[in-house]
PDB file of C-alpha atoms in Angstrom:
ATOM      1  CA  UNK A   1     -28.998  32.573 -11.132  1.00  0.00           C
ATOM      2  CA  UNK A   2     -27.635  30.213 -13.860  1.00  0.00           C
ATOM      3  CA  UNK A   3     -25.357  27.413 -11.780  1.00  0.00           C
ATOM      4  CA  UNK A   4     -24.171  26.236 -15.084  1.00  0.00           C
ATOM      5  CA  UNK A   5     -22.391  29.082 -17.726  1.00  0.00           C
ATOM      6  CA  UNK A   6     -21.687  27.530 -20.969  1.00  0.00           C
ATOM      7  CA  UNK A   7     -19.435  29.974 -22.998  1.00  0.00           C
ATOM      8  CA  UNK A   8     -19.346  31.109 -25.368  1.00  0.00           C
ATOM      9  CA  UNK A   9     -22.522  31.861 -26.128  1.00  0.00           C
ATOM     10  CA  UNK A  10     -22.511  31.932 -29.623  1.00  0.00           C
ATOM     11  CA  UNK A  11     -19.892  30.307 -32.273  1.00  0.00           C
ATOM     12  CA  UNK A  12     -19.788  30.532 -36.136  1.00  0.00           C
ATOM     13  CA  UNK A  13     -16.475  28.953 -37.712  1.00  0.00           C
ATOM     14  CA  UNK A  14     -15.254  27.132 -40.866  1.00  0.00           C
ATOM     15  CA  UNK A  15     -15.482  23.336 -41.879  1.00  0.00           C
ATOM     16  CA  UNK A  16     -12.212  21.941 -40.314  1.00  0.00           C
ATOM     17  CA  UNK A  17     -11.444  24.819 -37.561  1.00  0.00           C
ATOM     18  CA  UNK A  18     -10.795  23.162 -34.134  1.00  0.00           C
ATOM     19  CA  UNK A  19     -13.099  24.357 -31.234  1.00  0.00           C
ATOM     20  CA  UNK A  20     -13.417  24.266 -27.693  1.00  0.00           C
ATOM     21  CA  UNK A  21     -16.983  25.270 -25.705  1.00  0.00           C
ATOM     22  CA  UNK A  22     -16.720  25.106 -21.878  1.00  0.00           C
ATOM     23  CA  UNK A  23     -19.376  24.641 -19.015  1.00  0.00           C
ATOM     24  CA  UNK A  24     -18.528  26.198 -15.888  1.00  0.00           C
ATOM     25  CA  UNK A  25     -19.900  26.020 -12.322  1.00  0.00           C
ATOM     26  CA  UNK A  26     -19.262  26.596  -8.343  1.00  0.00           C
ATOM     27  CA  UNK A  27     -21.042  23.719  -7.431  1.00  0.00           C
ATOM     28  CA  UNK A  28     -20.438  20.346  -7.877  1.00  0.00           C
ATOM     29  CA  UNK A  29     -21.939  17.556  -9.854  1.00  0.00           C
ATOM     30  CA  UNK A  30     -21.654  14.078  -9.275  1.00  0.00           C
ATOM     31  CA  UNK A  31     -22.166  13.746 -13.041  1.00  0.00           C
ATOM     32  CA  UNK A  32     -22.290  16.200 -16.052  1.00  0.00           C
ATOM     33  CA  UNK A  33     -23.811  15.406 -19.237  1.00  0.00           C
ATOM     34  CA  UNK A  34     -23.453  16.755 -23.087  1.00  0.00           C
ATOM     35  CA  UNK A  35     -26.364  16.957 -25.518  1.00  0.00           C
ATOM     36  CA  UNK A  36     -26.881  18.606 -28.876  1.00  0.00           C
ATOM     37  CA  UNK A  37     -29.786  20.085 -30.289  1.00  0.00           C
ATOM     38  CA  UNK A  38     -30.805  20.443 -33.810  1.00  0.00           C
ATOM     39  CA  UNK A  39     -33.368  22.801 -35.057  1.00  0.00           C
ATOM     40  CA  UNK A  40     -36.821  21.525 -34.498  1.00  0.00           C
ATOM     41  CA  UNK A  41     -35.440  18.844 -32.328  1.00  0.00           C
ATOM     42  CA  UNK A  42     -35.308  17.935 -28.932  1.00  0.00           C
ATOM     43  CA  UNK A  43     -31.926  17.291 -27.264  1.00  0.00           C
ATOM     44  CA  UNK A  44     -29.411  14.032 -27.906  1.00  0.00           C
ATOM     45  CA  UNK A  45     -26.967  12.854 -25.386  1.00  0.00           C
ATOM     46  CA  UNK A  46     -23.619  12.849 -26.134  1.00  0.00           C
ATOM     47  CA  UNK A  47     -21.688  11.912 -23.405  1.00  0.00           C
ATOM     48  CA  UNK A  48     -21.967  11.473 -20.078  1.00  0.00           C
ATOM     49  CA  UNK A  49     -18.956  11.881 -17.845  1.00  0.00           C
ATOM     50  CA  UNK A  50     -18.828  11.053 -14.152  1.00  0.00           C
ATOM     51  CA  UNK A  51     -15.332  10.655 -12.581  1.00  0.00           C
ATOM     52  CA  UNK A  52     -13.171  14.368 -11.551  1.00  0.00           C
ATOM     53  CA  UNK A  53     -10.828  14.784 -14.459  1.00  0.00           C
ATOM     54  CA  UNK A  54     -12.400  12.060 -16.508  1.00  0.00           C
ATOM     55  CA  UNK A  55     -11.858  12.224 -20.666  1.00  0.00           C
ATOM     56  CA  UNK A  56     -14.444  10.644 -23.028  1.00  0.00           C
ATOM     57  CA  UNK A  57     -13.941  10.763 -26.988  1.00  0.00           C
ATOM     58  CA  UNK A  58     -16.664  10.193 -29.379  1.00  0.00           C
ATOM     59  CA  UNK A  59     -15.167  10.311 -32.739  1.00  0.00           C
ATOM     60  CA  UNK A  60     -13.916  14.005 -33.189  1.00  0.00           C
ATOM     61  CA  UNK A  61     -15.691  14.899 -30.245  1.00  0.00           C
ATOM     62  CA  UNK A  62     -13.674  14.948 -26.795  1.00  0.00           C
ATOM     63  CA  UNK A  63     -15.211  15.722 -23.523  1.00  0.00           C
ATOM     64  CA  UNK A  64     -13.324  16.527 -19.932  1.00  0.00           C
ATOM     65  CA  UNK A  65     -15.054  16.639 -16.643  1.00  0.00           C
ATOM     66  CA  UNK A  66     -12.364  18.723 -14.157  1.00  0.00           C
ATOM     67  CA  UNK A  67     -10.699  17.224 -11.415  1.00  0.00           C
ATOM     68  CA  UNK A  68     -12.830  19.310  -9.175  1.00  0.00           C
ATOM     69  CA  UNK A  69     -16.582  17.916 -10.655  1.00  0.00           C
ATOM     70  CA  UNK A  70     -17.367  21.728 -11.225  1.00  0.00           C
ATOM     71  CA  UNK A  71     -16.293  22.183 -15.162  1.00  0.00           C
ATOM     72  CA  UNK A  72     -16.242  20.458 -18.502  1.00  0.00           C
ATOM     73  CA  UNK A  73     -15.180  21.092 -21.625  1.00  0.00           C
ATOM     74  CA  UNK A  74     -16.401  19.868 -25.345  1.00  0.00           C
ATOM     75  CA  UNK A  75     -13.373  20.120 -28.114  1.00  0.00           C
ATOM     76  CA  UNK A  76     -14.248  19.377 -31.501  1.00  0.00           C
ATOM     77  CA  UNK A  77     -11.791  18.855 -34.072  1.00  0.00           C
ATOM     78  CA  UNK A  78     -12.071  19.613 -38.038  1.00  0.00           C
ATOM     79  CA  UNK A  79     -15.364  20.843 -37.545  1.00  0.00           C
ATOM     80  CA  UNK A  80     -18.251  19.573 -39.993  1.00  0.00           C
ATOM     81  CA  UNK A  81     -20.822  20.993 -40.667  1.00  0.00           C
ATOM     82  CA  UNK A  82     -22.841  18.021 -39.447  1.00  0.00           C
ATOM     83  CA  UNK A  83     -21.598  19.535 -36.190  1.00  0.00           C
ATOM     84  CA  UNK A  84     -23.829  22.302 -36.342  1.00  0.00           C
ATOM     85  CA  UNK A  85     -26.340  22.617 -32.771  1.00  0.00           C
ATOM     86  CA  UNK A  86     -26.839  23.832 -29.193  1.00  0.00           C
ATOM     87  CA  UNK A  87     -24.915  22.188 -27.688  1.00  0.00           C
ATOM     88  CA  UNK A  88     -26.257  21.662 -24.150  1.00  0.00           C
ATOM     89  CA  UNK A  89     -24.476  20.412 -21.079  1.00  0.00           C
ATOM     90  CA  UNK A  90     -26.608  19.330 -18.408  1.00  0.00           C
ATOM     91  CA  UNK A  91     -24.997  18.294 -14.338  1.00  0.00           C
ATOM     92  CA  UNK A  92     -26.447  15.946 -12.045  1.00  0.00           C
ATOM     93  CA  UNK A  93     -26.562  16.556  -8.418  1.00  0.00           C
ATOM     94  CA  UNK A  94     -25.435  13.812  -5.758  1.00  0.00           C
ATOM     95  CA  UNK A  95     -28.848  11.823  -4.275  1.00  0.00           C
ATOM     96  CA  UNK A  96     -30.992  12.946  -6.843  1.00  0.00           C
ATOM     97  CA  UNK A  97     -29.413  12.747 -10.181  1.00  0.00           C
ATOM     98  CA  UNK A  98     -33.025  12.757 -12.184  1.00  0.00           C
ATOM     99  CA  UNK A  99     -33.148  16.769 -11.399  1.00  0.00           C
ATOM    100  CA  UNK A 100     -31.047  18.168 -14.063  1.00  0.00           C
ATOM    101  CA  UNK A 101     -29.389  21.246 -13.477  1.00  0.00           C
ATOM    102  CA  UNK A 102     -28.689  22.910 -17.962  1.00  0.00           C
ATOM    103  CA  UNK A 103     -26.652  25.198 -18.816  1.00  0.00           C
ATOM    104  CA  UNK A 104     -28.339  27.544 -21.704  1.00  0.00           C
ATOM    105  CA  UNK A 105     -26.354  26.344 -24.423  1.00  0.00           C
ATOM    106  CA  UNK A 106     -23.521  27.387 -27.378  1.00  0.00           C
ATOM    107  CA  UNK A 107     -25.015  27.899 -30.537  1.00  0.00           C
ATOM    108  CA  UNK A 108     -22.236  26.708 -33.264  1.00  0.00           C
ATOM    109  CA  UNK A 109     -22.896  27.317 -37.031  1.00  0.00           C
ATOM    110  CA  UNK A 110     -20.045  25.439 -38.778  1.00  0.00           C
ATOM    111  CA  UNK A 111     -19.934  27.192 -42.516  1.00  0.00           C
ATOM    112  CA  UNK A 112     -18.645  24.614 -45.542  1.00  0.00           C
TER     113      UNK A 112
ATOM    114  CA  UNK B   1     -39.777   2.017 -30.570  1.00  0.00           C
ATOM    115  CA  UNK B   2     -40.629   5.404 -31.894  1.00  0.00           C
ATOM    116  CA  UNK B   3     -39.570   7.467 -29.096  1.00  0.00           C
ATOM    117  CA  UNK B   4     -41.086   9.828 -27.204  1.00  0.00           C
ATOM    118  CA  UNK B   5     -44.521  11.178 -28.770  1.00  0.00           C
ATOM    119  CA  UNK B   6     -45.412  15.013 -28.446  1.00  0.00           C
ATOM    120  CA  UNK B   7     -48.644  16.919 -29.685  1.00  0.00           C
ATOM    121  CA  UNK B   8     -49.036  18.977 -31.235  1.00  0.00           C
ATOM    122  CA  UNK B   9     -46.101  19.759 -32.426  1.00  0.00           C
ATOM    123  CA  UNK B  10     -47.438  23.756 -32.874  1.00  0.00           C
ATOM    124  CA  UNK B  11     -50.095  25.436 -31.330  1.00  0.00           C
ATOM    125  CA  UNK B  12     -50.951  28.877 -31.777  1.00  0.00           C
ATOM    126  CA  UNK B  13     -54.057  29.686 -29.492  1.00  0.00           C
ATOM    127  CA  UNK B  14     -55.218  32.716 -27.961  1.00  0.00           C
ATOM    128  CA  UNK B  15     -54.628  34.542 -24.062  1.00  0.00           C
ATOM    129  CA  UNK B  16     -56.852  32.905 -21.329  1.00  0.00           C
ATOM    130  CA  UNK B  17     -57.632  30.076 -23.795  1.00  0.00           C
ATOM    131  CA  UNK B  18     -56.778  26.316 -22.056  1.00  0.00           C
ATOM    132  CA  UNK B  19     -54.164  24.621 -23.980  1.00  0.00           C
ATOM    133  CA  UNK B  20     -53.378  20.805 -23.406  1.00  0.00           C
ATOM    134  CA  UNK B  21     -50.357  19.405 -24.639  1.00  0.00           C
ATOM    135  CA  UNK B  22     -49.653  15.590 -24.749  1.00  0.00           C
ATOM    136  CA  UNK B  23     -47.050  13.048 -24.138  1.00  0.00           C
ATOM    137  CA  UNK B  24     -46.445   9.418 -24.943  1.00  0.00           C
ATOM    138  CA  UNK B  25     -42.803   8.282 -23.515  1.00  0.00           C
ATOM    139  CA  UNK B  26     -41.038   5.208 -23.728  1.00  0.00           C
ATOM    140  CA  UNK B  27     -42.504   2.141 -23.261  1.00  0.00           C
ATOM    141  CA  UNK B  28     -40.902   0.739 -20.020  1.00  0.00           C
ATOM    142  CA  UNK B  29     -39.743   4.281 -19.073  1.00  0.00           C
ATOM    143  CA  UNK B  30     -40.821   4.955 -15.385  1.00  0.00           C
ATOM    144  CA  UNK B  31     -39.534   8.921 -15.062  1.00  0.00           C
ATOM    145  CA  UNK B  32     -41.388  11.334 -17.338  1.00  0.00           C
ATOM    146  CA  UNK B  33     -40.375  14.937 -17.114  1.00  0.00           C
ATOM    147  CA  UNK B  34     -41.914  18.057 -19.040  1.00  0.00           C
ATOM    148  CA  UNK B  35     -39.575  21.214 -19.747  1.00  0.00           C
ATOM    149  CA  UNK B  36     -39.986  24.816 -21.256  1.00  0.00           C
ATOM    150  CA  UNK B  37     -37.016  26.001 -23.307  1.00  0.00           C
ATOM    151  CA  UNK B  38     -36.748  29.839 -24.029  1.00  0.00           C
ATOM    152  CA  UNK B  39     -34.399  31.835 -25.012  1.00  0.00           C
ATOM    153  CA  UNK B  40     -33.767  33.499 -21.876  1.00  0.00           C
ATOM    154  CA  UNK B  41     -34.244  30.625 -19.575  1.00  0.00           C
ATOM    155  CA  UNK B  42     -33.144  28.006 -21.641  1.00  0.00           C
ATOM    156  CA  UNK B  43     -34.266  24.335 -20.448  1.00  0.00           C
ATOM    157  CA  UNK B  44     -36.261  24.570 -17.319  1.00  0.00           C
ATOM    158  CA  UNK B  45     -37.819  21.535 -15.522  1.00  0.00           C
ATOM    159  CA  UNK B  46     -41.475  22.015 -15.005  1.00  0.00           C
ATOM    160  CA  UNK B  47     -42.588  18.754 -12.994  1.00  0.00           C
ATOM    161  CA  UNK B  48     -41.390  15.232 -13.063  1.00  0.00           C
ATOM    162  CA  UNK B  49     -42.666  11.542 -12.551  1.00  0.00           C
ATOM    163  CA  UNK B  50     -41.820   8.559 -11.114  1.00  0.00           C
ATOM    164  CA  UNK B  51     -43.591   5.403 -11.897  1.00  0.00           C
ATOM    165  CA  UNK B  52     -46.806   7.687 -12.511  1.00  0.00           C
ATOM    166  CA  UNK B  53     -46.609   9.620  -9.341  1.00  0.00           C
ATOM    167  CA  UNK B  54     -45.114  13.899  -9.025  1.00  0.00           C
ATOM    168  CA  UNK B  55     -42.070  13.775  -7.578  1.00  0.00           C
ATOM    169  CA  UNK B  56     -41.123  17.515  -7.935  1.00  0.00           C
ATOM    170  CA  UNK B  57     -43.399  19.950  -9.301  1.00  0.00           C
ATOM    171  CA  UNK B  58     -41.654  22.821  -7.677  1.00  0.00           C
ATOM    172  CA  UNK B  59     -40.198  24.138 -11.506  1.00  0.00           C
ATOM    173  CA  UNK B  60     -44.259  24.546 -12.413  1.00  0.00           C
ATOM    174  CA  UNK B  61     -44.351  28.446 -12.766  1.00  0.00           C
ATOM    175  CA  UNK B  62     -47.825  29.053 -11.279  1.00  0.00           C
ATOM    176  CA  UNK B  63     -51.661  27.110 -10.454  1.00  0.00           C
ATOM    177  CA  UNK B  64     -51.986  27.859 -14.421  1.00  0.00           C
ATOM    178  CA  UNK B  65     -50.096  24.886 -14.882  1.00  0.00           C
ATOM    179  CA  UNK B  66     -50.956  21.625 -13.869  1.00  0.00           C
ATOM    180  CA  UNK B  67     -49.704  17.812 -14.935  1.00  0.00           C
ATOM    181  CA  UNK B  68     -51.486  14.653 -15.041  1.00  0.00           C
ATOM    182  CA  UNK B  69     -50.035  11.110 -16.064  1.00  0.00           C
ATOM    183  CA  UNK B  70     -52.867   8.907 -15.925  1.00  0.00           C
ATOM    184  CA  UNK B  71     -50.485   5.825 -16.490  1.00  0.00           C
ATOM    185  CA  UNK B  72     -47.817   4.456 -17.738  1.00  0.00           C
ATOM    186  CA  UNK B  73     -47.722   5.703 -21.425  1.00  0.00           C
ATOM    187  CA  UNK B  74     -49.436   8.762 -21.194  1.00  0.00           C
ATOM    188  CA  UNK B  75     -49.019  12.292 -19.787  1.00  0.00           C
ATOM    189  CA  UNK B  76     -50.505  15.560 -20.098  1.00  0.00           C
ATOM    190  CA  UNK B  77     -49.779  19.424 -19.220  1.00  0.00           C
ATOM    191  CA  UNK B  78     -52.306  21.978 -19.490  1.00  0.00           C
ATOM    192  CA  UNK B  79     -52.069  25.424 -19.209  1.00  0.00           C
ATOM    193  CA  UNK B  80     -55.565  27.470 -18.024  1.00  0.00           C
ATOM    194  CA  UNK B  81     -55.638  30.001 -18.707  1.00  0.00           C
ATOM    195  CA  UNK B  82     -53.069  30.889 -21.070  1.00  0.00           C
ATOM    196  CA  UNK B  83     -51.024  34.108 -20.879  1.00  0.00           C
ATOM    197  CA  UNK B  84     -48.493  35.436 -24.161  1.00  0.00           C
ATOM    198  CA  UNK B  85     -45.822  35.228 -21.600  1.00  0.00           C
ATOM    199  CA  UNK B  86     -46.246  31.183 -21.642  1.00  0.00           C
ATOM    200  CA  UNK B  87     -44.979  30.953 -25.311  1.00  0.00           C
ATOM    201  CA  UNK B  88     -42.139  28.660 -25.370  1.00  0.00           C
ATOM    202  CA  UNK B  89     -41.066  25.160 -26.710  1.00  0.00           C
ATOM    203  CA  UNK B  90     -41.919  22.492 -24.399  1.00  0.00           C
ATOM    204  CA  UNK B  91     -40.446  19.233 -24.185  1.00  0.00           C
ATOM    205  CA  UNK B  92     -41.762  16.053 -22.851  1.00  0.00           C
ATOM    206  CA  UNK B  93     -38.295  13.527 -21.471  1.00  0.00           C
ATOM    207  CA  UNK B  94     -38.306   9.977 -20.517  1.00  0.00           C
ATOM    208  CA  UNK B  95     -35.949   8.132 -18.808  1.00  0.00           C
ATOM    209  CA  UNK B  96     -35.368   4.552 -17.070  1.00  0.00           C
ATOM    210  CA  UNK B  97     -34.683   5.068 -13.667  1.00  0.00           C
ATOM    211  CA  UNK B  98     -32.980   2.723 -11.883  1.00  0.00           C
ATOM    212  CA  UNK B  99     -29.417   2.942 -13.033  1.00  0.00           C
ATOM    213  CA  UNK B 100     -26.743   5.925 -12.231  1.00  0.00           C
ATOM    214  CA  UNK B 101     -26.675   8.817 -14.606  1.00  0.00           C
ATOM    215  CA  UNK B 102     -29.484   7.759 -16.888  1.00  0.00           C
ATOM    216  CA  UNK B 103     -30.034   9.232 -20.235  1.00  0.00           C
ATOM    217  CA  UNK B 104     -33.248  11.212 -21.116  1.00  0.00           C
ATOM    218  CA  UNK B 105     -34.824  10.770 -24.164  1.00  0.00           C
ATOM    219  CA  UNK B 106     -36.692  13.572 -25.496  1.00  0.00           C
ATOM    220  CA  UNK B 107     -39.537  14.422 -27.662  1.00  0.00           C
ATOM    221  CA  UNK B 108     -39.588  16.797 -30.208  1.00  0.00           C
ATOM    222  CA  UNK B 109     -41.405  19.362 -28.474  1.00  0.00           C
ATOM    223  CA  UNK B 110     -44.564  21.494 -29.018  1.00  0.00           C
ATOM    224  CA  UNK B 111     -44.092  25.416 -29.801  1.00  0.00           C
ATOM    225  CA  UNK B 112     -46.770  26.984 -28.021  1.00  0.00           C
ATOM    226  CA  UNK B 113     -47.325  30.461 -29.293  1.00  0.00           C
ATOM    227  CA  UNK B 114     -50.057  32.506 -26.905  1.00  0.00           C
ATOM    228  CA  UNK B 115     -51.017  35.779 -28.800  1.00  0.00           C
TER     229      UNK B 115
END
């Protein structure tokens, strides 16, 4: 049993298309994390968001935890392709917060 | 600092051979996890470390596997013997614990390939 579903699974779009990936869950996290991975690489945080319905932007990058600690979403705007990855999102669990729980990732190919 | 240190960063080795693969985190890290990432499974935590010491070994898949950290800037996993099924990247993590929500800094993995 995944607890985390990122969807979609898999992504291919053009340089400067908006997107939206989304990692969903019926538990609750006391914290939910973003990574991307890069071929041949391990995965790089992102973000980190911690508060229900908090919103973090990193540069074209915006990242919503919901109100209820279970989802979060990743929108990226004018896609690069620089912003090719997996992009991971990873939830921490109340009291022990080391244990990840990951989701298994949205591939995104972002085509010049 | 260089980051975390895997090797190898291949291995290609053959069923019921032992395989050892090594870690080197952070200096002044004191949590140390090793993962497997397949396809299937995605990111799975095998064991992890605090201050030198298995905390939570419960993601190791069977007595194949088995995870040392000697001390502070070294760890190892070793898989004996080794089964085609096993093949898989695995990443070495370390983090700082201490603070809320800490970031894990990751290697950049061996590929193990059993055939």
């Amino acid at each position: 049993t995944q607890l985390l579903e990122q969807s979609p699974q898999f992504l291919s779009i053009q340089e400067g298309e908006n997107l939206t990936v989304y990692c969903n869950s019926s538990s609750v996290f006391s914290s939910l994390q973003w990574y991307r991975q890069e071929p041949g690489e391990g995965p790089v945080l992102l973000v980190t968001v911690v508060t229900g319905g908090e919103v973090k932007k990193l540069k074209r990058l915006t990242f919503q935890f919901g109100d209820a600690r279970k989802d979060s979403s990743l929108h990226i705007t004018a896609a690069q392709p620089g912003d090719t990855g997996l992009y991971l999102c990873a939830g921490g669990r109340a009291g022990n917060n080391r244990k990840l729980i990951w989701g298994l990732g949205t591939s995104l190919a972002v085509n010049p | 600092d260089a980051g975390v240190i895997q090797s190898p960063r291949h291995e290609v080795t053959e069923m019921g051979q032992e395989v050892t693969l090594r870690c080197k985190p952070i200096s002044g890290h004191n949590s140390l996890f090793w993962y497997r990432q397949t396809m299937m499974r995605g990111l799975e935590l095998l064991i992890y470390f605090n201050n030198n010491v298995p905390i939570d070994d419960s993601g190791m898949p069977e007595d194949r596997f088995s995870a040392k950290m000697p001390n502070a800037s070294f760890s190892t996993l070793k898989i004996q013997p080794s089964e085609p099924r096993d093949s898989a990247v695995y990443f070495c993590a370390s983090s700082y614990w201490g603070q809320l929500n800490t970031e894990a800094f990751f290697g950049q993995g061996t590929r193990l390939t059993v055939v």
